[in-house]
Amino acid sequence: MSAPTAQSPFTICLNMSTIRGQKLGFVKELEAASKAGFRSVEIWIETLQTYLKSGGTTGEARRILGDNGIKVENAIGFAPWIIDDEAARAKGLAQLKSEMEMLAEVGCKRVATPPIGAQSPGSPKVDLYKAAERYRAILEIGDKTGVVPQLELWGFSPNLSRLGEVMFVAIESGHPSARVLLDIYHLYKGGSGNTMLPLVGKSAIEVFHVNDYTANFTREKIVDADRVFPGDGVAPIRETLKLIKRTDQPIVLSLEVFNKEYYAQDALTVTKTAMAKMKAMVAGV
């Protein structure tokens, strides 16, 4: 009998932001990812909703995912759950609950929850204890729907831009399902870097966004659209992966870029390049 194969510490995944500019729609995005060899993706809720509004069903979406050999690891959404305005926050929670139910029907068990509504320049600082209460509230919605909200760090935001802030909110939520969604770019943009990642605790990270940035941009000047493929810049990617990798289960490494140069290319060319860059990124880590 042959010895069991060691489990990889990482699952390679494609965030559909990477080919979002091609405006392919839900089905063709999945096909472009699958043809390049991706078996895990992060979808955008808006794209799935557009597909459903055009006559598709969640059952058909699930079948298409199966036909393409793809699992949805996480979904990108923008429900305003953290804001101080009680009426607007209540609408945000209702929106998030509806989106979670939809995601559950297509087999997605996670949803990104960034500080939407409190992320613009000049947005007031949200009290972190209140943010923790609000995060717990959406985690409890997750208990009912089976979709766990991943607390996302946004480095450009006045709120939840620092590693310490998202960890505070996650811990003070007091909920065992609390998870944080971090990103190479956002850790750089927000000024946290990767030094303190070992303190995060391996169970807190299930999905991690990967990308790169060049030396052409300072932390203060760099924006989302400046991200590039892993290996094409100066970000400490491999060092970071060594700090976060787990032995109990693979971490989903999802490529998230918004690069206009990539959007000008054929989507399959981009997804094939993405797969090659991702394989090189994890080799030997």
Short mmCIF file of C-alpha atoms in Angstrom, two decimals:
data_model
loop_
_atom_site.label_atom_id
_atom_site.label_comp_id
_atom_site.label_asym_id
_atom_site.label_seq_id
_atom_site.Cartn_x
_atom_site.Cartn_y
_atom_site.Cartn_z
CA MET A 1 0.00 0.00 0.00
CA SER A 2 1.35 3.42 -0.94
CA ALA A 3 1.79 6.09 1.72
CA PRO A 4 -0.91 8.80 1.85
CA THR A 5 -0.11 11.96 -0.06
CA ALA A 6 0.62 14.96 2.15
CA GLN A 7 -2.10 17.58 2.05
CA SER A 8 -1.13 20.90 0.51
CA PRO A 9 -1.23 23.78 3.01
CA PHE A 10 -2.96 25.97 0.42
CA THR A 11 -5.93 25.87 -1.93
CA ILE A 12 -5.42 28.00 -5.04
CA CYS A 13 -8.45 30.16 -5.79
CA LEU A 14 -9.47 32.92 -8.21
CA ASN A 15 -11.35 36.01 -7.09
CA MET A 16 -13.50 37.06 -10.02
CA SER A 17 -12.28 40.65 -9.57
CA THR A 18 -9.31 39.48 -11.65
CA ILE A 19 -11.50 39.15 -14.78
CA ARG A 20 -14.33 41.43 -13.71
CA GLY A 21 -13.39 44.09 -16.25
CA GLN A 22 -14.15 41.74 -19.15
CA LYS A 23 -17.83 41.78 -18.11
CA LEU A 24 -18.34 38.11 -18.94
CA GLY A 25 -21.19 37.38 -16.59
CA PHE A 26 -21.52 34.60 -14.03
CA VAL A 27 -21.36 31.56 -16.32
CA LYS A 28 -18.54 32.65 -18.62
CA GLU A 29 -16.43 33.76 -15.63
CA LEU A 30 -16.70 30.25 -14.22
CA GLU A 31 -15.80 28.74 -17.58
CA ALA A 32 -12.71 30.96 -17.92
CA ALA A 33 -11.58 29.97 -14.43
CA SER A 34 -12.24 26.26 -14.98
CA LYS A 35 -10.42 26.12 -18.33
CA ALA A 36 -7.31 27.54 -16.63
CA GLY A 37 -7.42 24.81 -13.99
CA PHE A 38 -9.02 26.65 -11.06
CA ARG A 39 -11.22 24.45 -8.89
CA SER A 40 -11.97 27.15 -6.30
CA VAL A 41 -13.30 30.67 -6.83
CA GLU A 42 -14.60 33.73 -5.03
CA ILE A 43 -17.67 35.10 -6.76
CA TRP A 44 -19.19 38.57 -6.57
CA ILE A 45 -22.73 38.62 -5.22
CA GLU A 46 -23.75 41.27 -7.75
CA THR A 47 -22.73 39.02 -10.65
CA LEU A 48 -24.71 36.09 -9.27
CA GLN A 49 -27.73 38.35 -8.69
CA THR A 50 -27.55 39.59 -12.29
CA TYR A 51 -27.54 35.98 -13.48
CA LEU A 52 -30.59 35.20 -11.34
CA LYS A 53 -32.45 38.31 -12.49
CA SER A 54 -31.86 37.30 -16.10
CA GLY A 55 -33.72 34.03 -15.59
CA GLY A 56 -31.20 31.72 -13.95
CA THR A 57 -31.91 29.87 -10.72
CA THR A 58 -29.72 28.95 -7.77
CA GLY A 59 -30.23 25.31 -8.64
CA GLU A 60 -28.97 25.89 -12.17
CA ALA A 61 -26.04 27.92 -10.81
CA ARG A 62 -25.11 25.01 -8.57
CA ARG A 63 -25.29 22.61 -11.51
CA ILE A 64 -23.08 24.89 -13.64
CA LEU A 65 -20.54 25.05 -10.83
CA GLY A 66 -20.53 21.25 -10.69
CA ASP A 67 -20.21 20.93 -14.46
CA ASN A 68 -17.15 23.18 -14.34
CA GLY A 69 -15.65 21.31 -11.39
CA ILE A 70 -15.65 24.46 -9.28
CA LYS A 71 -16.33 25.18 -5.61
CA VAL A 72 -17.32 28.66 -4.40
CA GLU A 73 -15.09 29.32 -1.41
CA ASN A 74 -16.32 32.82 -0.59
CA ALA A 75 -18.44 35.64 -1.99
CA ILE A 76 -17.75 39.36 -2.23
CA GLY A 77 -20.59 41.54 -1.01
CA PHE A 78 -21.17 45.03 0.30
CA ALA A 79 -23.99 44.99 2.85
CA PRO A 80 -23.60 47.89 5.36
CA TRP A 81 -23.60 46.00 8.65
CA ILE A 82 -21.15 48.13 10.68
CA ILE A 83 -22.59 51.65 10.37
CA ASP A 84 -23.96 53.69 13.28
CA ASP A 85 -27.27 54.65 11.61
CA GLU A 86 -29.67 52.11 13.11
CA ALA A 87 -32.29 52.20 10.35
CA ALA A 88 -29.70 51.90 7.58
CA ARG A 89 -27.90 49.15 9.50
CA ALA A 90 -31.17 47.21 9.89
CA LYS A 91 -31.63 47.36 6.11
CA GLY A 92 -28.03 46.21 5.71
CA LEU A 93 -28.61 43.20 7.93
CA ALA A 94 -31.75 42.29 6.01
CA GLN A 95 -29.76 42.58 2.78
CA LEU A 96 -26.98 40.41 4.16
CA LYS A 97 -29.40 37.76 5.40
CA SER A 98 -31.02 37.55 1.96
CA GLU A 99 -27.62 37.32 0.29
CA MET A 100 -26.47 34.63 2.71
CA GLU A 101 -29.57 32.55 1.98
CA MET A 102 -28.89 32.89 -1.74
CA LEU A 103 -25.25 31.89 -1.29
CA ALA A 104 -26.21 28.86 0.78
CA GLU A 105 -28.38 27.68 -2.11
CA VAL A 106 -25.39 27.65 -4.48
CA GLY A 107 -23.15 25.92 -1.94
CA CYS A 108 -21.10 28.89 -0.73
CA LYS A 109 -20.33 28.80 3.01
CA ARG A 110 -18.60 32.17 3.46
CA VAL A 111 -19.18 35.85 2.65
CA ALA A 112 -16.80 38.80 2.92
CA THR A 113 -17.97 41.55 5.26
CA PRO A 114 -15.78 44.66 4.90
CA PRO A 115 -16.54 47.97 6.69
CA ILE A 116 -18.83 49.13 3.89
CA GLY A 117 -20.58 52.41 4.64
CA ALA A 118 -17.78 53.41 7.01
CA GLN A 119 -14.93 53.19 4.53
CA SER A 120 -14.98 56.58 2.80
CA PRO A 121 -12.52 59.37 3.63
CA GLY A 122 -14.07 61.37 6.44
CA SER A 123 -16.28 58.53 7.66
CA PRO A 124 -16.62 58.76 11.45
CA LYS A 125 -14.71 56.25 13.54
CA VAL A 126 -16.93 53.40 14.67
CA ASP A 127 -16.44 52.38 18.31
CA LEU A 128 -14.72 49.02 18.20
CA TYR A 129 -16.84 47.54 20.98
CA LYS A 130 -19.95 48.47 19.01
CA ALA A 131 -18.36 47.04 15.87
CA ALA A 132 -17.80 43.79 17.76
CA GLU A 133 -21.46 43.69 18.80
CA ARG A 134 -22.50 44.28 15.19
CA TYR A 135 -20.13 41.61 13.92
CA ARG A 136 -21.61 39.16 16.40
CA ALA A 137 -25.07 40.04 15.10
CA ILE A 138 -24.14 39.01 11.55
CA LEU A 139 -22.32 35.92 12.83
CA GLU A 140 -25.61 34.91 14.43
CA ILE A 141 -27.30 35.35 11.05
CA GLY A 142 -24.57 33.09 9.76
CA ASP A 143 -25.56 30.48 12.36
CA LYS A 144 -29.03 30.37 10.81
CA THR A 145 -28.00 30.44 7.16
CA GLY A 146 -24.84 28.32 7.28
CA VAL A 147 -22.77 31.11 5.69
CA VAL A 148 -20.01 32.58 7.88
CA PRO A 149 -19.18 36.30 7.52
CA GLN A 150 -15.44 36.88 7.11
CA LEU A 151 -14.40 40.16 8.76
CA GLU A 152 -12.44 41.94 6.04
CA LEU A 153 -9.60 44.39 6.57
CA TRP A 154 -9.55 47.35 4.14
CA GLY A 155 -6.28 49.25 4.36
CA PHE A 156 -7.63 52.48 2.89
CA SER A 157 -10.62 52.73 5.23
CA PRO A 158 -10.91 54.91 8.35
CA ASN A 159 -12.38 51.81 10.01
CA LEU A 160 -10.94 48.27 10.16
CA SER A 161 -7.78 49.27 8.29
CA ARG A 162 -5.38 47.75 10.84
CA LEU A 163 -4.74 44.15 11.79
CA GLY A 164 -5.20 45.02 15.46
CA GLU A 165 -8.63 46.49 14.76
CA VAL A 166 -10.05 43.47 12.96
CA MET A 167 -8.60 41.13 15.57
CA PHE A 168 -10.12 43.22 18.37
CA VAL A 169 -13.55 43.10 16.72
CA ALA A 170 -13.30 39.38 15.99
CA ILE A 171 -12.21 38.51 19.54
CA GLU A 172 -14.67 40.83 21.28
CA SER A 173 -17.54 39.41 19.23
CA GLY A 174 -17.28 36.40 21.53
CA HIS A 175 -18.50 34.14 18.75
CA PRO A 176 -16.65 30.91 17.90
CA SER A 177 -17.22 31.32 14.16
CA ALA A 178 -15.42 34.68 13.96
CA ARG A 179 -12.91 34.75 11.10
CA VAL A 180 -10.77 37.48 9.53
CA LEU A 181 -10.20 38.07 5.83
CA LEU A 182 -6.77 39.58 5.22
CA ASP A 183 -4.94 40.64 2.08
CA ILE A 184 -1.29 41.20 1.10
CA TYR A 185 -2.15 44.58 -0.40
CA HIS A 186 -4.42 45.77 2.40
CA LEU A 187 -1.92 44.82 5.11
CA TYR A 188 0.58 47.03 3.26
CA LYS A 189 -1.88 49.84 2.52
CA GLY A 190 -3.12 50.04 6.10
CA GLY A 191 0.39 49.98 7.56
CA SER A 192 0.10 46.72 9.50
CA GLY A 193 2.52 44.67 7.42
CA ASN A 194 2.96 40.96 8.16
CA THR A 195 5.16 40.96 11.28
CA MET A 196 2.34 40.30 13.74
CA LEU A 197 0.50 37.65 11.72
CA PRO A 198 1.77 34.83 13.99
CA LEU A 199 -0.31 36.35 16.80
CA VAL A 200 -3.50 36.12 14.78
CA GLY A 201 -3.89 32.40 15.40
CA LYS A 202 -4.20 29.87 12.63
CA SER A 203 -7.92 29.18 13.11
CA ALA A 204 -8.80 32.84 12.44
CA ILE A 205 -7.77 32.68 8.77
CA GLU A 206 -9.58 30.46 6.29
CA VAL A 207 -9.34 32.72 3.21
CA PHE A 208 -6.42 35.03 2.42
CA HIS A 209 -6.25 37.40 -0.55
CA VAL A 210 -3.00 37.38 -2.49
CA ASN A 211 -1.61 39.87 -4.99
CA ASP A 212 1.55 41.92 -5.38
CA TYR A 213 2.59 45.56 -5.63
CA THR A 214 5.58 47.20 -7.24
CA ALA A 215 8.11 49.62 -5.80
CA ASN A 216 6.61 52.37 -7.98
CA PHE A 217 4.00 53.28 -5.36
CA THR A 218 4.27 54.38 -1.76
CA ARG A 219 1.85 52.96 0.77
CA GLU A 220 0.02 56.30 0.87
CA LYS A 221 -0.35 56.58 -2.92
CA ILE A 222 -1.07 53.00 -3.98
CA VAL A 223 -4.68 52.11 -4.90
CA ASP A 224 -6.61 48.91 -5.63
CA ALA A 225 -6.01 49.11 -9.38
CA ASP A 226 -2.22 49.08 -8.87
CA ARG A 227 -2.15 45.47 -7.68
CA VAL A 228 -0.33 42.99 -9.93
CA PHE A 229 0.12 39.23 -10.18
CA PRO A 230 2.09 37.53 -7.40
CA GLY A 231 5.78 37.52 -8.26
CA ASP A 232 5.60 40.68 -10.37
CA GLY A 233 6.33 43.06 -7.50
CA VAL A 234 8.12 43.46 -4.18
CA ALA A 235 5.53 42.27 -1.64
CA PRO A 236 6.82 39.73 0.95
CA ILE A 237 4.42 37.08 -0.28
CA ARG A 238 6.29 33.85 0.40
CA GLU A 239 7.38 35.06 3.83
CA THR A 240 3.76 35.93 4.60
CA LEU A 241 2.49 32.53 3.46
CA LYS A 242 5.00 30.80 5.72
CA LEU A 243 3.64 32.85 8.65
CA ILE A 244 0.00 31.92 8.08
CA LYS A 245 0.05 28.37 6.72
CA ARG A 246 -1.79 25.74 8.73
CA THR A 247 -1.22 22.04 9.25
CA ASP A 248 -4.83 21.13 10.06
CA GLN A 249 -6.49 22.41 6.89
CA PRO A 250 -5.51 24.29 3.73
CA ILE A 251 -5.86 28.07 3.63
CA VAL A 252 -7.69 29.33 0.55
CA LEU A 253 -5.33 31.70 -1.28
CA SER A 254 -7.49 33.81 -3.55
CA LEU A 255 -5.97 36.05 -6.21
CA GLU A 256 -7.64 39.45 -6.06
CA VAL A 257 -6.50 42.15 -8.48
CA PHE A 258 -8.27 44.98 -10.31
CA ASN A 259 -5.71 45.69 -12.99
CA LYS A 260 -6.88 47.53 -16.14
CA GLU A 261 -4.03 46.03 -18.17
CA TYR A 262 -5.36 42.57 -17.37
CA TYR A 263 -8.91 43.66 -18.16
CA ALA A 264 -7.75 44.61 -21.67
CA GLN A 265 -6.62 41.02 -22.29
CA ASP A 266 -8.64 37.94 -23.20
CA ALA A 267 -10.07 36.47 -20.00
CA LEU A 268 -8.66 32.99 -20.62
CA THR A 269 -5.19 34.47 -21.13
CA VAL A 270 -5.54 36.20 -17.75
CA THR A 271 -6.80 33.12 -15.91
CA LYS A 272 -4.04 30.93 -17.36
CA THR A 273 -1.43 33.50 -16.37
CA ALA A 274 -3.03 33.71 -12.94
CA MET A 275 -2.83 29.96 -12.46
CA ALA A 276 0.84 29.86 -13.46
CA LYS A 277 1.66 32.75 -11.09
CA MET A 278 -0.23 31.12 -8.23
CA LYS A 279 1.52 27.77 -8.69
CA ALA A 280 4.90 29.50 -8.70
CA MET A 281 3.91 31.47 -5.60
CA VAL A 282 3.19 28.43 -3.43
CA ALA A 283 5.95 26.17 -4.75
CA GLY A 284 8.08 25.05 -1.83
CA VAL A 285 6.36 27.22 0.79
#
